[in-house]
Coordinates of C-alpha atoms in Angstrom, one line a residue:
Chain A
M296 CA 15.4 -0.3 27.1
E297 CA 15.2 3.1 28.5
G298 CA 18.5 2.6 30.3
L299 CA 20.1 1.5 27.0
G300 CA 18.7 4.5 25.3
I301 CA 20.3 6.8 27.8
L302 CA 23.6 4.9 27.5
Y303 CA 23.5 5.0 23.8
S304 CA 22.6 8.6 23.8
R305 CA 25.8 9.4 25.7
Y306 CA 27.9 8.0 22.9
M307 CA 25.7 8.9 20.0
D308 CA 27.7 11.9 19.1
L309 CA 30.8 9.7 18.6
V310 CA 28.8 7.0 16.8
Y311 CA 27.4 9.6 14.4
G312 CA 31.0 11.0 13.8
V313 CA 32.2 7.5 13.0
C314 CA 29.4 6.9 10.7
L315 CA 30.0 10.2 9.0
K316 CA 33.6 9.3 8.6
Y317 CA 32.9 6.0 6.8
L318 CA 29.6 6.7 5.0
R319 CA 30.2 10.4 4.2
E320 CA 26.6 11.2 3.7
P321 CA 24.7 12.7 6.7
E322 CA 21.5 10.9 5.9
D323 CA 23.2 7.6 5.6
A324 CA 25.0 8.3 8.8
K325 CA 21.7 9.0 10.6
D326 CA 20.2 5.8 9.4
A327 CA 23.2 4.0 10.5
V328 CA 23.1 5.5 14.0
L329 CA 19.5 4.3 14.5
A330 CA 20.3 0.9 12.9
I331 CA 23.3 0.5 15.2
F332 CA 21.0 1.1 18.2
E333 CA 18.7 -1.6 17.0
E334 CA 21.6 -3.9 16.5
L335 CA 22.8 -3.0 20.0
T336 CA 19.6 -4.2 21.6
V337 CA 19.9 -7.6 20.0
K338 CA 23.6 -8.1 20.5
L339 CA 23.7 -7.0 24.1
R340 CA 21.5 -9.9 24.9
K341 CA 24.0 -12.3 23.4
Y342 CA 27.3 -10.9 24.5
E343 CA 28.7 -9.9 27.8
V344 CA 30.2 -6.5 27.4
S345 CA 32.8 -5.3 29.9
Y346 CA 33.9 -2.1 28.2
F347 CA 30.9 -0.6 26.5
K348 CA 32.6 2.3 24.8
G349 CA 35.2 0.2 23.0
W350 CA 32.7 -2.4 22.1
L351 CA 30.3 0.2 20.7
Y352 CA 33.1 1.7 18.7
Q353 CA 33.9 -1.7 17.1
L354 CA 30.2 -2.4 16.5
S355 CA 29.7 1.0 14.8
K356 CA 32.8 0.7 12.7
N357 CA 31.9 -2.8 11.6
Y358 CA 28.4 -1.9 10.8
C359 CA 29.5 1.0 8.6
L360 CA 32.1 -1.1 6.9
M361 CA 29.5 -3.8 6.2
R362 CA 27.1 -1.3 4.9
L363 CA 29.7 0.1 2.6
R364 CA 30.6 -3.4 1.4
S365 CA 27.0 -4.3 0.7
K366 CA 26.4 -1.0 -1.0
K367 CA 29.4 -1.0 -3.3
G368 CA 29.8 -4.7 -3.6
K369 CA 33.5 -4.5 -3.2
P370 CA 35.9 -4.4 -0.3
V371 CA 36.6 -1.1 1.4
N372 CA 40.1 0.2 1.4
I373 CA 41.1 1.8 4.6
D374 CA 44.0 4.1 4.8
V375 CA 46.3 2.3 7.1
S376 CA 47.9 5.5 8.1
L377 CA 44.6 6.7 9.6
V378 CA 44.1 3.6 11.6
H379 CA 44.9 4.2 15.1
L380 CA 45.9 1.4 17.4
A381 CA 44.9 1.7 20.9
D382 CA 47.7 2.0 23.4
D383 CA 48.1 -0.9 25.7
W384 CA 51.6 0.0 26.6
H385 CA 51.7 2.5 29.4
P386 CA 55.0 2.5 31.1
D387 CA 54.5 3.7 34.6
G388 CA 56.4 3.5 37.8
T389 CA 59.1 5.9 38.9
E390 CA 61.9 3.4 38.3
D391 CA 61.0 2.9 34.7
K392 CA 60.5 6.5 33.8
E393 CA 64.2 7.3 33.5
A394 CA 64.7 4.3 31.3
A395 CA 61.6 5.3 29.3
F396 CA 62.8 8.8 28.7
G397 CA 66.1 7.4 27.6
S398 CA 64.5 5.0 25.2
M399 CA 62.1 7.7 23.9
E400 CA 65.0 10.0 23.2
Y401 CA 66.8 7.3 21.3
C402 CA 63.7 6.2 19.4
L403 CA 62.7 9.8 18.5
G404 CA 66.0 10.0 16.6
E405 CA 65.1 6.8 14.8
L406 CA 61.8 8.4 13.4
Q407 CA 61.6 10.1 10.0
P408 CA 62.1 13.9 10.3
P409 CA 58.5 14.9 9.5
Q410 CA 57.2 12.3 12.0
R411 CA 59.8 13.3 14.6
I412 CA 59.1 17.0 14.2
A413 CA 55.3 16.5 14.3
V414 CA 55.6 14.3 17.4
E415 CA 57.9 16.7 19.2
L416 CA 55.7 19.6 18.4
F417 CA 52.6 17.8 19.5
Y418 CA 53.7 16.1 22.6
L419 CA 56.6 18.2 23.9
K420 CA 55.5 21.6 22.7
E421 CA 51.8 20.7 23.2
K422 CA 50.7 22.4 19.9
C423 CA 47.6 21.5 18.1
Y424 CA 47.4 20.1 14.6
K425 CA 46.6 23.5 13.1
E426 CA 49.6 25.1 14.6
I427 CA 51.9 22.3 13.6
A428 CA 50.5 22.4 10.1
S429 CA 51.1 26.1 10.0
E430 CA 54.7 25.6 11.3
T431 CA 55.6 22.7 9.1
K432 CA 53.7 24.2 6.1
S433 CA 51.6 21.0 5.6
D434 CA 47.9 20.3 5.9
I435 CA 46.2 19.1 9.0
G436 CA 45.7 15.6 7.6
Q437 CA 49.3 15.1 7.0
V438 CA 50.1 16.4 10.5
R439 CA 47.7 13.9 12.0
S440 CA 49.1 11.1 9.9
F441 CA 52.7 12.0 10.9
I442 CA 51.8 12.1 14.6
Q443 CA 49.8 8.9 14.5
N444 CA 52.5 7.0 12.6
G445 CA 55.3 8.5 14.5
R446 CA 53.6 7.6 17.7
R447 CA 53.1 4.0 16.6
K448 CA 56.7 3.6 15.5
L449 CA 57.9 5.2 18.7
K450 CA 56.0 2.7 20.7
I451 CA 57.4 -0.2 18.8
C452 CA 60.9 1.1 19.0
M453 CA 60.7 1.7 22.7
E454 CA 59.4 -1.8 23.3
K455 CA 62.3 -3.3 21.4
H456 CA 64.8 -1.0 23.1
F457 CA 63.4 -2.0 26.5
A458 CA 63.7 -5.7 25.6
K459 CA 67.2 -5.2 24.3
T460 CA 68.5 -3.2 27.2
G461 CA 66.6 -5.2 29.8
K462 CA 65.4 -2.1 31.5
Chain B
M158 CA 45.6 20.0 34.2
K159 CA 42.6 17.8 34.2
E160 CA 41.8 16.5 30.8
R161 CA 38.3 16.3 29.5
T162 CA 37.0 12.8 29.0
T163 CA 33.9 13.4 26.9
Y164 CA 33.4 15.5 23.9
T165 CA 30.1 16.3 22.3
A166 CA 29.2 16.8 18.7
A167 CA 29.1 20.5 19.4
D168 CA 32.7 20.4 20.7
L169 CA 33.8 18.5 17.6
A170 CA 31.9 20.8 15.3
R171 CA 33.5 23.8 17.2
Y172 CA 36.9 22.2 16.7
H173 CA 36.4 22.0 12.9
A174 CA 34.8 25.5 12.8
G175 CA 37.9 26.9 14.5
G176 CA 36.0 28.0 17.5
M177 CA 38.5 26.3 19.9
S178 CA 41.6 27.8 21.3
P179 CA 44.9 26.1 20.4
R180 CA 45.1 24.7 23.9
E181 CA 41.6 23.2 23.6
M182 CA 42.4 21.8 20.3
H183 CA 45.5 20.3 21.5
E184 CA 43.7 18.6 24.4
L185 CA 41.1 17.3 22.0
E186 CA 43.7 16.0 19.6
K187 CA 45.6 14.4 22.4
A188 CA 42.4 12.8 23.6
A189 CA 41.7 11.6 20.1
L190 CA 45.1 10.0 19.8
A191 CA 44.4 8.0 22.9
D192 CA 40.8 7.2 21.9
P193 CA 40.2 5.8 18.4
F194 CA 36.5 6.3 18.8
L195 CA 37.0 10.0 19.4
S196 CA 39.6 10.1 16.7
D197 CA 37.2 8.6 14.1
A198 CA 34.4 10.8 15.2
L199 CA 36.6 13.9 15.0
E200 CA 37.4 13.0 11.4
G201 CA 33.8 12.3 10.6
Y202 CA 32.5 15.7 11.8
E203 CA 34.9 17.3 9.4
T204 CA 32.5 16.4 6.6
T205 CA 29.4 18.2 7.9
P206 CA 29.0 21.8 9.0
H207 CA 25.7 21.2 10.8
A208 CA 26.7 18.4 13.1
A209 CA 25.0 19.8 16.2
D210 CA 21.6 20.1 14.5
E211 CA 21.9 16.7 13.0
V212 CA 22.8 15.1 16.3
A213 CA 19.9 16.9 18.0
E214 CA 17.5 15.5 15.3
L215 CA 19.0 12.1 15.8
R216 CA 18.5 12.3 19.6
T217 CA 14.8 13.1 19.1
Q218 CA 14.4 10.1 16.8
L219 CA 16.2 7.9 19.3
N220 CA 14.0 9.0 22.1
K221 CA 10.9 8.2 20.0
R222 CA 12.2 4.8 19.2
V223 CA 13.0 4.1 22.8
A224 CA 9.5 5.2 23.9
R225 CA 8.0 2.9 21.2
R226 CA 10.1 0.0 22.3
K227 CA 9.2 0.6 25.9
I228 CA 5.6 0.1 25.1
F229 CA 6.3 -2.9 23.0
S230 CA 8.5 -4.5 25.6
L231 CA 5.8 -4.1 28.2
S232 CA 3.1 -5.6 26.1
A233 CA 5.0 -8.4 24.5
A234 CA 7.0 -9.2 27.6
G235 CA 9.7 -10.4 25.4
D236 CA 12.3 -10.3 28.1
Q237 CA 10.2 -12.1 30.6
N238 CA 11.1 -15.6 31.3
W239 CA 7.6 -16.4 32.5
F240 CA 6.3 -15.5 29.1
R241 CA 8.6 -17.9 27.4
I242 CA 7.8 -20.6 30.0
A243 CA 4.1 -20.1 29.4
A244 CA 4.6 -20.4 25.7
V245 CA 6.6 -23.6 26.1
V246 CA 3.9 -25.0 28.4
I247 CA 1.2 -24.2 26.0
V248 CA 3.1 -25.9 23.1
F249 CA 3.8 -29.0 25.2
A250 CA 0.2 -29.2 26.3
G251 CA -1.0 -29.1 22.8
I252 CA 1.4 -31.8 21.8
A253 CA 0.4 -33.9 24.7
F254 CA -3.3 -33.5 23.8
L255 CA -2.7 -34.6 20.3
I256 CA -0.7 -37.6 21.4
T257 CA -3.3 -38.5 24.0
R258 CA -6.0 -38.3 21.4
T259 CA -4.1 -40.4 18.9
L260 CA -3.4 -43.0 21.5
H261 CA -7.0 -43.0 22.6
N262 CA -8.1 -43.6 19.1
D263 CA -5.6 -46.4 18.7
H264 CA -6.8 -47.9 22.0
I265 CA -10.4 -47.9 20.8
T266 CA -9.3 -49.6 17.5
S267 CA -7.3 -52.2 19.4
D268 CA -10.3 -52.8 21.7
R269 CA -12.5 -53.3 18.8
T270 CA -10.1 -55.8 17.4
L271 CA -9.8 -57.7 20.6
A272 CA -13.5 -57.7 21.0
D273 CA -13.8 -59.1 17.5
N274 CA -11.7 -62.0 18.6
K275 CA -13.5 -62.5 21.9
T276 CA -16.9 -62.5 20.5
L277 CA -15.9 -65.1 18.0
A278 CA -15.2 -67.5 20.9
P279 CA -17.6 -70.3 21.3
P280 CA -20.4 -69.8 23.9
P281 CA -19.2 -71.2 27.2
V282 CA -21.3 -73.2 29.6
S283 CA -23.6 -71.1 31.4
K284 CA -26.5 -71.8 33.6
T285 CA -27.5 -68.3 34.3
P286 CA -30.3 -66.8 32.3
P287 CA -28.9 -65.3 29.1
P288 CA -29.1 -61.6 28.8
T289 CA -31.2 -60.0 26.2
I290 CA -31.6 -56.7 24.6
A291 CA -35.0 -55.2 24.8
T292 CA -35.9 -52.3 22.6
P293 CA -39.2 -50.6 22.5
T294 CA -39.7 -51.1 18.8
E295 CA -37.9 -52.9 16.2
K296 CA -37.5 -51.5 12.8
P297 CA -35.0 -53.4 10.7
V298 CA -32.8 -51.6 8.4
E299 CA -31.8 -53.6 5.4
T300 CA -28.3 -52.7 4.3
E301 CA -25.6 -54.7 2.7
Q302 CA -23.6 -54.4 5.8
A303 CA -26.3 -55.4 8.1
P304 CA -25.7 -58.7 9.8
Q305 CA -26.8 -61.6 7.7
A306 CA -29.3 -63.1 10.1
K307 CA -29.8 -66.4 8.5
I308 CA -32.4 -67.9 10.8
P309 CA -35.3 -66.0 12.3
L310 CA -35.4 -66.9 15.9
T311 CA -38.2 -66.3 18.2
T312 CA -38.0 -67.4 21.7
D313 CA -41.4 -68.9 21.8
K314 CA -40.6 -71.0 18.8
V315 CA -37.3 -72.2 20.2
P316 CA -37.6 -75.5 21.8
K317 CA -36.3 -76.0 25.3
P318 CA -32.9 -77.5 24.7
A319 CA -31.5 -80.1 26.8
K320 CA -27.9 -80.5 27.8
T321 CA -27.2 -83.1 25.3
E322 CA -24.5 -83.5 22.8
Q323 CA -26.7 -84.1 19.9
A324 CA -25.1 -83.0 16.7
A325 CA -28.1 -81.1 15.4
Q326 CA -31.7 -81.0 16.1
P327 CA -34.2 -79.6 13.6
T328 CA -36.7 -77.5 15.3
E329 CA -40.3 -76.9 14.5
D330 CA -39.3 -73.9 12.4
G331 CA -36.9 -76.1 10.5
I332 CA -33.8 -74.6 12.1
T333 CA -31.0 -76.8 13.1
R334 CA -30.1 -76.4 16.7
S335 CA -26.6 -77.5 17.2
S336 CA -25.3 -78.4 20.6
Q337 CA -22.0 -79.7 19.7
P338 CA -19.4 -79.6 22.3
S339 CA -17.3 -76.6 22.0
N340 CA -14.0 -78.3 22.8
A341 CA -12.5 -81.1 24.7
G342 CA -11.6 -79.2 27.8
R343 CA -14.9 -77.4 28.2
Q344 CA -18.2 -79.1 29.0
P345 CA -20.5 -78.2 26.2
T346 CA -23.8 -76.8 27.2
T347 CA -26.9 -75.9 25.3
P348 CA -28.4 -72.6 26.2
T349 CA -32.0 -72.5 27.0
G350 CA -34.7 -70.4 25.4
S351 CA -33.5 -67.4 23.5
H352 CA -30.0 -68.4 24.5
D353 CA -30.2 -71.4 22.1
A354 CA -31.5 -69.2 19.4
A355 CA -28.8 -66.7 20.1
A356 CA -26.2 -69.4 19.8
N357 CA -27.6 -70.4 16.5
Y358 CA -27.7 -66.9 15.4
F359 CA -24.2 -66.3 16.5
R360 CA -22.9 -69.3 14.8
E361 CA -24.6 -68.5 11.6
N362 CA -23.9 -64.8 11.8
K363 CA -20.3 -65.1 12.8
G364 CA -19.4 -68.2 11.0
S365 CA -16.8 -70.5 12.4
I366 CA -16.7 -70.3 16.1
S367 CA -13.9 -72.7 16.2
D368 CA -11.8 -70.2 14.3
F369 CA -11.1 -68.5 17.5
N370 CA -10.2 -71.3 19.8
G371 CA -8.6 -73.4 17.1
Q372 CA -11.1 -76.2 17.2
D373 CA -13.5 -77.4 14.7
R374 CA -16.9 -76.7 15.8
S375 CA -18.3 -78.8 13.0
I376 CA -19.6 -75.9 11.2
K377 CA -19.9 -77.9 8.1
K378 CA -21.8 -80.4 10.0
E379 CA -24.1 -77.8 11.2
A380 CA -24.5 -76.4 7.8
K381 CA -25.3 -79.8 6.5
S382 CA -27.9 -80.4 9.1
L383 CA -29.3 -77.1 8.5
Q384 CA -29.6 -77.8 4.8
E385 CA -31.2 -81.1 5.6
S386 CA -33.7 -79.5 7.9
N387 CA -34.4 -76.9 5.3
A388 CA -34.9 -79.5 2.6
G389 CA -38.4 -80.6 3.0
N390 CA -39.7 -78.1 5.4
E391 CA -41.5 -74.9 5.6
K392 CA -41.6 -72.2 3.1
P393 CA -39.4 -69.7 4.9
E394 CA -36.6 -72.1 4.8
G395 CA -36.8 -72.2 1.1
E396 CA -36.8 -68.5 1.0
I397 CA -33.8 -68.4 3.2
T398 CA -31.8 -70.4 0.7
T399 CA -32.9 -68.3 -2.2
S400 CA -32.4 -65.0 -0.5
S401 CA -29.1 -66.0 0.9
A402 CA -27.9 -66.5 -2.6
Q403 CA -29.2 -63.0 -3.4
T404 CA -27.4 -61.7 -0.5
S405 CA -24.2 -63.3 -1.5
A406 CA -24.5 -61.7 -4.9
T407 CA -24.8 -58.3 -3.5
A408 CA -22.4 -58.8 -0.6
S409 CA -19.4 -56.7 -0.1
P410 CA -15.9 -58.2 -0.5
A411 CA -15.6 -58.5 3.2
D412 CA -18.8 -60.5 3.2
H413 CA -17.5 -62.7 0.5
Q414 CA -14.5 -63.4 2.6
N415 CA -16.6 -64.2 5.6
A416 CA -18.7 -66.5 3.5
A417 CA -15.7 -68.4 2.4
T418 CA -14.9 -69.3 5.9
M419 CA -18.4 -69.6 7.1
P420 CA -20.4 -72.3 5.4
I421 CA -23.5 -71.7 7.3
A422 CA -23.7 -68.1 6.3
A423 CA -24.2 -69.3 2.7
N424 CA -27.5 -70.8 3.7
A425 CA -28.6 -68.0 5.9
A426 CA -31.9 -66.2 5.7
P427 CA -32.1 -62.7 4.4
S428 CA -33.1 -59.9 6.7
D429 CA -36.5 -59.5 5.2
I430 CA -37.4 -63.1 6.0
L431 CA -36.0 -62.6 9.3
K432 CA -38.1 -59.5 9.8
Q433 CA -41.2 -61.5 9.1
E434 CA -40.2 -64.0 11.6
M435 CA -39.4 -61.4 14.1
K436 CA -42.9 -60.1 14.0
K437 CA -43.9 -63.4 15.5
A438 CA -41.5 -63.0 18.3
N439 CA -42.9 -62.7 21.8
P440 CA -42.0 -59.5 23.4
E441 CA -41.7 -61.3 26.7
A442 CA -38.9 -63.3 25.3
K443 CA -36.8 -60.3 25.2
D444 CA -37.4 -59.7 28.9
R445 CA -36.5 -63.2 29.7
A446 CA -33.2 -62.8 28.1
G447 CA -32.0 -60.6 30.9
M448 CA -30.1 -58.0 28.9
V449 CA -31.6 -54.7 28.5
M450 CA -30.6 -52.2 25.8
Q451 CA -31.9 -48.8 26.5
N452 CA -32.0 -46.5 23.6
A453 CA -34.0 -43.4 23.7
N454 CA -33.1 -42.0 20.3
T455 CA -32.9 -44.8 17.8
Q456 CA -33.8 -48.4 17.3
P457 CA -31.7 -51.1 16.0
A458 CA -32.7 -52.6 12.7
D459 CA -33.2 -56.0 14.2
S460 CA -32.9 -56.0 17.9
V461 CA -33.8 -59.6 18.5
Q462 CA -31.0 -60.9 16.4
F463 CA -28.8 -58.3 18.1
N464 CA -30.0 -59.5 21.5
Q465 CA -29.3 -63.0 20.8
Y466 CA -26.0 -62.3 19.3
L467 CA -25.2 -60.3 22.4
D468 CA -26.3 -63.1 24.6
T469 CA -24.1 -65.6 22.9
A470 CA -21.1 -63.4 22.7
K471 CA -21.4 -62.5 26.3
R472 CA -21.3 -66.0 27.4
A473 CA -18.2 -66.5 25.5
L474 CA -16.4 -64.1 27.7
P475 CA -14.1 -65.8 30.2
A476 CA -15.0 -63.3 32.9
A477 CA -18.6 -63.2 32.1
D478 CA -19.7 -65.4 34.9
S479 CA -18.0 -63.3 37.4
V480 CA -19.5 -60.1 36.3
R481 CA -22.8 -61.2 35.1
D482 CA -25.7 -59.6 36.9
N483 CA -23.3 -57.3 38.6
G484 CA -23.4 -54.3 36.5
K485 CA -23.8 -52.6 33.2
V486 CA -21.7 -51.1 30.5
I487 CA -22.9 -47.9 28.9
L488 CA -21.8 -47.1 25.4
S489 CA -22.3 -44.0 23.4
F490 CA -21.9 -44.0 19.6
T491 CA -23.0 -42.4 16.4
V492 CA -24.4 -44.1 13.4
N493 CA -22.6 -43.8 10.1
N494 CA -24.1 -43.7 6.6
T495 CA -24.3 -47.4 6.4
G496 CA -26.2 -47.8 9.6
R497 CA -23.2 -49.1 11.5
P498 CA -22.3 -47.8 14.9
D499 CA -19.3 -45.5 14.9
N500 CA -17.2 -43.5 17.4
I501 CA -18.1 -45.9 20.1
V502 CA -17.2 -44.7 23.5
V503 CA -17.4 -46.5 26.8
E504 CA -19.3 -44.1 29.0
K505 CA -19.5 -46.5 32.0
S506 CA -17.1 -49.3 32.3
L507 CA -17.7 -52.6 34.0
C508 CA -14.6 -54.7 33.3
D509 CA -12.2 -54.7 30.5
A510 CA -13.5 -57.8 28.9
C511 CA -17.1 -56.6 29.4
D512 CA -16.3 -53.3 27.8
R513 CA -14.7 -54.9 24.8
A514 CA -17.6 -57.3 24.5
A515 CA -20.1 -54.6 24.8
I516 CA -18.3 -52.6 22.1
E517 CA -18.1 -55.6 19.9
L518 CA -21.7 -56.6 20.4
L519 CA -22.8 -53.2 19.4
K520 CA -20.4 -53.1 16.5
K521 CA -21.4 -56.5 15.2
G522 CA -25.1 -56.1 15.8
P523 CA -27.7 -55.2 13.2
A524 CA -27.7 -51.9 11.4
W525 CA -29.2 -48.8 13.0
I526 CA -31.4 -46.2 11.6
N527 CA -29.1 -43.4 10.8
V528 CA -29.9 -40.0 12.2
A529 CA -26.9 -37.9 11.3
G530 CA -25.1 -36.2 14.0
K531 CA -27.1 -37.7 16.8
K532 CA -25.3 -39.3 19.6
R533 CA -26.8 -42.5 20.9
T534 CA -26.4 -44.3 24.1
V535 CA -27.0 -48.0 24.9
T536 CA -26.7 -49.8 28.2
V537 CA -25.6 -53.4 28.2
T538 CA -26.6 -55.1 31.5
F539 CA -24.7 -58.1 32.5

């Protein structure tokens, strides 16, 4: 129990942030953080967890969504644009890098201009959201959304391009 | 440049407060794009300006909870397998105890039933001295369930029977002594002394002996001879008839059922007449009988009839000859409200048949003086 407390404490900042995101109220979020810890002690006995951080994230997110559902009695609408899909595609290897760059260049041109500009500024110019927002005269939320969506589309496009060219 | 892998609430709060450089912010955002957990948390901290304090408070609460759980887990041993095993063992032991107890009760019940059947068997040929039950004092208890001792039997009044096959012999007290052969395959014998009396008592008290071995023991004949012997004889015999009618009138349904199958019982003497006759009994007769009932706490209502009944029933046991004079059966029991022995337990066993017989003898014997809650012990010597 003590070890679990230490482990949970390491990620508690993130859990609290997630709970704040979904529940909005700090008090609700605090209750949720402690309740998730209780749930954790039970579920860890049932399931074998190989990647604790990812598992904890899903547990926290599901708990908050369930709590919102029980509280409001209706389904929660989640902004799809804010949903970030974890990357499982990481092209590596020197041989593929040339092809990857070529594909990326091609796919960047396929993105919508706001997304392409945001992605280029973020990844190529290494600017933060605030700077991008300032440059593009948009708010930070939009910049984040452009980058996340542009990143996702870029990934899909590159996978297709890879499959098409065979490289 | 080495990227940071962990961000605290303070970092995230600093990000939202604008306390980070553009470079740090970019690194954090980049990390957040690769880590949805961090990304959501980053968004969440946007809603509160006091994130660091709130997280510190949460950390304190968590530590308290962990400490509390630590104590609980040590005391409850919830994670210990031995604790679960012990709990399961305790549960199974309890179930086993209940099952054993139930089976034990069933066994006693079946023993009683078997003993009922065995004691109804006709008295076998026996040349050994019949056992008797000797009690210090005899104080009859007259209850409806008390055995209907029809004929008062005293050893000194019982004529010495001969091994004859006479149908019935009126004795000097007017009681018919029947020495009918029990069955074709078994040589009939007539018990001597109290044995004869016991046989009569047994027949009269238990009714049709032939019910058990499927042969007609000429109960009706005995009844007839008994009536004949009663007809012009002594006063007690007349009282027997009268009182038996009274007894029948007040008898329980079970008694009526017995009476229907036991013609002799209808002419039996009541217990008060028997009691008078018992007073005439020679104490030495009990000793001659050979069976000793030791009872320190209580006295049976009518030990003589009980002794003789025991005697007869014991001789009916197939294994009786082999075990006779070789040991004793000790029974403990309590007496219920009607004076009947209850909760009979074999304290010392001799043989299965003997145990059953002893239980049945006790069970079918005369009523006992009831002293509530007192455990009694009797020893039946074979």
